[in-house]
PDB file of C-alpha atoms in Angstrom:
ATOM      1  CA  UNK A   1     -25.351 -29.725  -8.072  1.00 45.00           C
ATOM      2  CA  UNK A   2     -21.682 -30.215  -8.504  1.00 41.00           C
ATOM      3  CA  UNK A   3     -19.404 -27.638  -6.800  1.00 42.00           C
ATOM      4  CA  UNK A   4     -17.332 -27.157  -9.918  1.00 36.00           C
ATOM      5  CA  UNK A   5     -20.521 -26.345 -11.810  1.00 34.00           C
ATOM      6  CA  UNK A   6     -21.426 -23.728  -9.176  1.00 33.00           C
ATOM      7  CA  UNK A   7     -17.901 -22.249  -9.274  1.00 34.00           C
ATOM      8  CA  UNK A   8     -18.074 -22.008 -13.154  1.00 36.00           C
ATOM      9  CA  UNK A   9     -21.545 -20.238 -12.855  1.00 33.00           C
ATOM     10  CA  UNK A  10     -20.124 -17.805 -10.314  1.00 38.00           C
ATOM     11  CA  UNK A  11     -17.130 -17.037 -12.552  1.00 36.00           C
ATOM     12  CA  UNK A  12     -19.363 -16.459 -15.575  1.00 39.00           C
ATOM     13  CA  UNK A  13     -21.570 -14.076 -13.562  1.00 36.00           C
ATOM     14  CA  UNK A  14     -18.526 -12.143 -12.464  1.00 37.00           C
ATOM     15  CA  UNK A  15     -17.285 -11.876 -16.073  1.00 37.00           C
ATOM     16  CA  UNK A  16     -20.762 -10.644 -17.222  1.00 35.00           C
ATOM     17  CA  UNK A  17     -20.776  -8.011 -14.454  1.00 36.00           C
ATOM     18  CA  UNK A  18     -17.288  -6.848 -15.444  1.00 41.00           C
ATOM     19  CA  UNK A  19     -18.328  -6.640 -19.074  1.00 38.00           C
ATOM     20  CA  UNK A  20     -21.428  -4.596 -18.262  1.00 42.00           C
ATOM     21  CA  UNK A  21     -19.465  -2.245 -15.988  1.00 45.00           C
ATOM     22  CA  UNK A  22     -16.934  -1.627 -18.856  1.00 42.00           C
ATOM     23  CA  UNK A  23     -19.717  -0.620 -21.204  1.00 48.00           C
ATOM     24  CA  UNK A  24     -20.081  -4.069 -22.766  1.00 43.00           C
ATOM     25  CA  UNK A  25     -17.083  -3.580 -25.065  1.00 44.00           C
ATOM     26  CA  UNK A  26     -15.710  -7.061 -24.377  1.00 44.00           C
ATOM     27  CA  UNK A  27     -12.969  -5.923 -22.050  1.00 47.00           C
ATOM     28  CA  UNK A  28     -12.663  -7.355 -18.524  1.00 48.00           C
ATOM     29  CA  UNK A  29     -11.707  -5.001 -15.724  1.00 45.00           C
ATOM     30  CA  UNK A  30      -8.264  -5.658 -14.326  1.00 48.00           C
ATOM     31  CA  UNK A  31      -7.812  -5.891 -10.476  1.00 50.00           C
ATOM     32  CA  UNK A  32      -6.115  -2.467 -10.459  1.00 49.00           C
ATOM     33  CA  UNK A  33      -9.139  -0.908 -12.211  1.00 49.00           C
ATOM     34  CA  UNK A  34     -11.527  -2.235  -9.529  1.00 50.00           C
ATOM     35  CA  UNK A  35      -9.216  -1.666  -6.616  1.00 68.00           C
ATOM     36  CA  UNK A  36     -10.015   1.319  -4.329  1.00 74.00           C
ATOM     37  CA  UNK A  37      -7.294   3.872  -3.703  1.00 81.00           C
ATOM     38  CA  UNK A  38      -7.590   5.948  -0.611  1.00 77.00           C
ATOM     39  CA  UNK A  39      -7.046   9.673  -0.899  1.00 79.00           C
ATOM     40  CA  UNK A  40      -3.863  11.394   0.182  1.00 77.00           C
ATOM     41  CA  UNK A  41      -5.333  12.409   3.556  1.00 82.00           C
ATOM     42  CA  UNK A  42      -4.633  11.369   7.047  1.00 88.00           C
ATOM     43  CA  UNK A  43      -7.754  10.019   8.662  1.00 91.00           C
ATOM     44  CA  UNK A  44      -6.799  10.587  12.273  1.00 93.00           C
ATOM     45  CA  UNK A  45     -10.305   9.459  13.341  1.00 93.00           C
ATOM     46  CA  UNK A  46      -9.305   5.917  12.341  1.00 95.00           C
ATOM     47  CA  UNK A  47      -7.606   5.914  15.774  1.00 95.00           C
ATOM     48  CA  UNK A  48      -9.284   6.167  19.108  1.00 96.00           C
ATOM     49  CA  UNK A  49      -8.914   9.504  20.941  1.00 96.00           C
ATOM     50  CA  UNK A  50      -6.330   8.047  23.368  1.00 97.00           C
ATOM     51  CA  UNK A  51      -4.348   6.280  20.616  1.00 96.00           C
ATOM     52  CA  UNK A  52      -4.543   9.409  18.386  1.00 95.00           C
ATOM     53  CA  UNK A  53      -3.143  11.614  21.082  1.00 97.00           C
ATOM     54  CA  UNK A  54      -0.265   9.248  21.797  1.00 97.00           C
ATOM     55  CA  UNK A  55       0.401   8.622  18.118  1.00 96.00           C
ATOM     56  CA  UNK A  56       0.634  12.300  17.063  1.00 94.00           C
ATOM     57  CA  UNK A  57       1.888  13.922  20.237  1.00 95.00           C
ATOM     58  CA  UNK A  58       4.194  11.306  21.720  1.00 96.00           C
ATOM     59  CA  UNK A  59       5.277   8.425  19.505  1.00 96.00           C
ATOM     60  CA  UNK A  60       5.758  10.314  16.162  1.00 93.00           C
ATOM     61  CA  UNK A  61       7.779  13.162  17.693  1.00 94.00           C
ATOM     62  CA  UNK A  62       9.862  10.800  19.769  1.00 95.00           C
ATOM     63  CA  UNK A  63      10.776   8.838  16.614  1.00 94.00           C
ATOM     64  CA  UNK A  64      11.742  12.014  14.718  1.00 92.00           C
ATOM     65  CA  UNK A  65      14.057  12.951  17.635  1.00 95.00           C
ATOM     66  CA  UNK A  66      15.760   9.529  17.435  1.00 95.00           C
ATOM     67  CA  UNK A  67      16.319   9.842  13.689  1.00 95.00           C
ATOM     68  CA  UNK A  68      19.993   9.441  12.846  1.00 95.00           C
ATOM     69  CA  UNK A  69      19.700  10.225   9.174  1.00 95.00           C
ATOM     70  CA  UNK A  70      17.198  10.434   6.371  1.00 94.00           C
ATOM     71  CA  UNK A  71      17.521   9.457   2.726  1.00 95.00           C
ATOM     72  CA  UNK A  72      15.297  10.745   0.027  1.00 94.00           C
ATOM     73  CA  UNK A  73      13.923   8.026  -2.299  1.00 95.00           C
ATOM     74  CA  UNK A  74      12.168   8.417  -5.725  1.00 94.00           C
ATOM     75  CA  UNK A  75       8.838   7.534  -4.063  1.00 94.00           C
ATOM     76  CA  UNK A  76       9.347   8.479  -0.438  1.00 95.00           C
ATOM     77  CA  UNK A  77      11.906   8.560   2.373  1.00 95.00           C
ATOM     78  CA  UNK A  78      13.997   6.181   4.471  1.00 96.00           C
ATOM     79  CA  UNK A  79      14.938   7.045   8.071  1.00 95.00           C
ATOM     80  CA  UNK A  80      17.770   5.543   9.944  1.00 96.00           C
ATOM     81  CA  UNK A  81      17.085   4.907  13.650  1.00 96.00           C
ATOM     82  CA  UNK A  82      18.938   3.322  16.553  1.00 95.00           C
ATOM     83  CA  UNK A  83      18.614  -0.461  16.467  1.00 95.00           C
ATOM     84  CA  UNK A  84      17.653  -0.859  20.151  1.00 95.00           C
ATOM     85  CA  UNK A  85      14.582  -2.475  21.636  1.00 95.00           C
ATOM     86  CA  UNK A  86      12.919   0.746  22.866  1.00 96.00           C
ATOM     87  CA  UNK A  87      13.153   2.381  19.375  1.00 96.00           C
ATOM     88  CA  UNK A  88      11.916  -0.830  17.673  1.00 96.00           C
ATOM     89  CA  UNK A  89       8.886  -0.941  20.052  1.00 97.00           C
ATOM     90  CA  UNK A  90       8.028   2.707  19.377  1.00 97.00           C
ATOM     91  CA  UNK A  91       8.468   2.202  15.680  1.00 97.00           C
ATOM     92  CA  UNK A  92       6.224  -0.897  15.379  1.00 96.00           C
ATOM     93  CA  UNK A  93       3.585   0.901  17.498  1.00 97.00           C
ATOM     94  CA  UNK A  94       3.803   3.887  15.189  1.00 97.00           C
ATOM     95  CA  UNK A  95       3.800   1.842  11.968  1.00 96.00           C
ATOM     96  CA  UNK A  96       0.742  -0.222  13.024  1.00 96.00           C
ATOM     97  CA  UNK A  97      -1.254   2.911  13.823  1.00 96.00           C
ATOM     98  CA  UNK A  98       0.011   4.886  10.772  1.00 95.00           C
ATOM     99  CA  UNK A  99      -1.284   2.200   8.380  1.00 94.00           C
ATOM    100  CA  UNK A 100      -4.763   2.684   9.858  1.00 95.00           C
ATOM    101  CA  UNK A 101      -4.898   6.500   9.440  1.00 93.00           C
ATOM    102  CA  UNK A 102      -2.776   6.628   6.221  1.00 91.00           C
ATOM    103  CA  UNK A 103      -3.528   3.370   4.363  1.00 92.00           C
ATOM    104  CA  UNK A 104      -1.863   4.573   1.177  1.00 90.00           C
ATOM    105  CA  UNK A 105       1.638   4.254   2.685  1.00 93.00           C
ATOM    106  CA  UNK A 106       3.904   1.323   2.022  1.00 95.00           C
ATOM    107  CA  UNK A 107       5.714   0.957   5.353  1.00 96.00           C
ATOM    108  CA  UNK A 108       8.825  -1.202   5.662  1.00 96.00           C
ATOM    109  CA  UNK A 109      10.954  -1.822   8.797  1.00 96.00           C
ATOM    110  CA  UNK A 110      14.395  -3.282   8.338  1.00 96.00           C
ATOM    111  CA  UNK A 111      17.369  -4.241  10.467  1.00 94.00           C
ATOM    112  CA  UNK A 112      20.673  -4.186   8.602  1.00 91.00           C
ATOM    113  CA  UNK A 113      22.988  -7.145   9.133  1.00 93.00           C
ATOM    114  CA  UNK A 114      25.994  -7.154  11.434  1.00 93.00           C
ATOM    115  CA  UNK A 115      24.147  -5.063  14.093  1.00 91.00           C
ATOM    116  CA  UNK A 116      23.470  -2.327  11.664  1.00 92.00           C
ATOM    117  CA  UNK A 117      20.823   0.399  12.045  1.00 92.00           C
ATOM    118  CA  UNK A 118      17.078   0.049  12.044  1.00 96.00           C
ATOM    119  CA  UNK A 119      15.464   1.585   8.958  1.00 97.00           C
ATOM    120  CA  UNK A 120      11.986   2.883   8.321  1.00 97.00           C
ATOM    121  CA  UNK A 121      11.094   3.119   4.608  1.00 97.00           C
ATOM    122  CA  UNK A 122       7.901   5.103   3.949  1.00 95.00           C
ATOM    123  CA  UNK A 123       6.865   5.048   0.253  1.00 95.00           C
ATOM    124  CA  UNK A 124       3.858   4.656  -1.912  1.00 92.00           C
ATOM    125  CA  UNK A 125       2.161   5.532  -5.250  1.00 91.00           C
ATOM    126  CA  UNK A 126       2.870   8.760  -7.102  1.00 91.00           C
ATOM    127  CA  UNK A 127       2.196  11.776  -4.841  1.00 89.00           C
ATOM    128  CA  UNK A 128       3.097   9.899  -1.603  1.00 89.00           C
ATOM    129  CA  UNK A 129       6.532  11.546  -1.361  1.00 91.00           C
ATOM    130  CA  UNK A 130       5.137  14.987  -1.527  1.00 89.00           C
ATOM    131  CA  UNK A 131       2.462  14.154   1.083  1.00 87.00           C
ATOM    132  CA  UNK A 132       5.172  12.715   3.426  1.00 88.00           C
ATOM    133  CA  UNK A 133       7.345  15.833   3.050  1.00 86.00           C
ATOM    134  CA  UNK A 134       4.435  18.142   3.816  1.00 84.00           C
ATOM    135  CA  UNK A 135       2.627  16.108   6.494  1.00 80.00           C
ATOM    136  CA  UNK A 136       5.765  15.290   8.469  1.00 76.00           C
ATOM    137  CA  UNK A 137       7.264  18.753   7.915  1.00 70.00           C
ATOM    138  CA  UNK A 138      10.468  17.152   6.494  1.00 61.00           C
ATOM    139  CA  UNK A 139      11.553  20.355   4.707  1.00 51.00           C
ATOM    140  CA  UNK A 140      13.425  21.425   7.804  1.00 55.00           C
ATOM    141  CA  UNK A 141      14.885  17.949   8.324  1.00 53.00           C
ATOM    142  CA  UNK A 142      16.368  17.448   4.839  1.00 51.00           C
TER     143      UNK A 142
END
């Protein structure tokens, strides 16, 4: 069989499955309808016990102490941090681990030009901002 023929058969099968899943009303499911969204909950068990302890008891608190300023955004927060190597290493360690335990976050790290500050932008879908404020106890930091 021709590979294009097999690809066409596979595509037709997927379309039929999507039609059946939608009640057969002739509407295909969009990627956003089939995409899984994780709940607004920190799954600390996504990290090993050693990593979890360091993440929550050392790295996170150390970064909050280094925070120079914080800006509220419509969908989250942006923190300004020192643009030095030690802070950057802590921040990348934290960000990599945070995306495992809180996969609903959009995490962006940015260096501003002309030796400007290092910025952490933590945002996401509706409800993320409230989760961040509560989870990171930002009420006393604002």
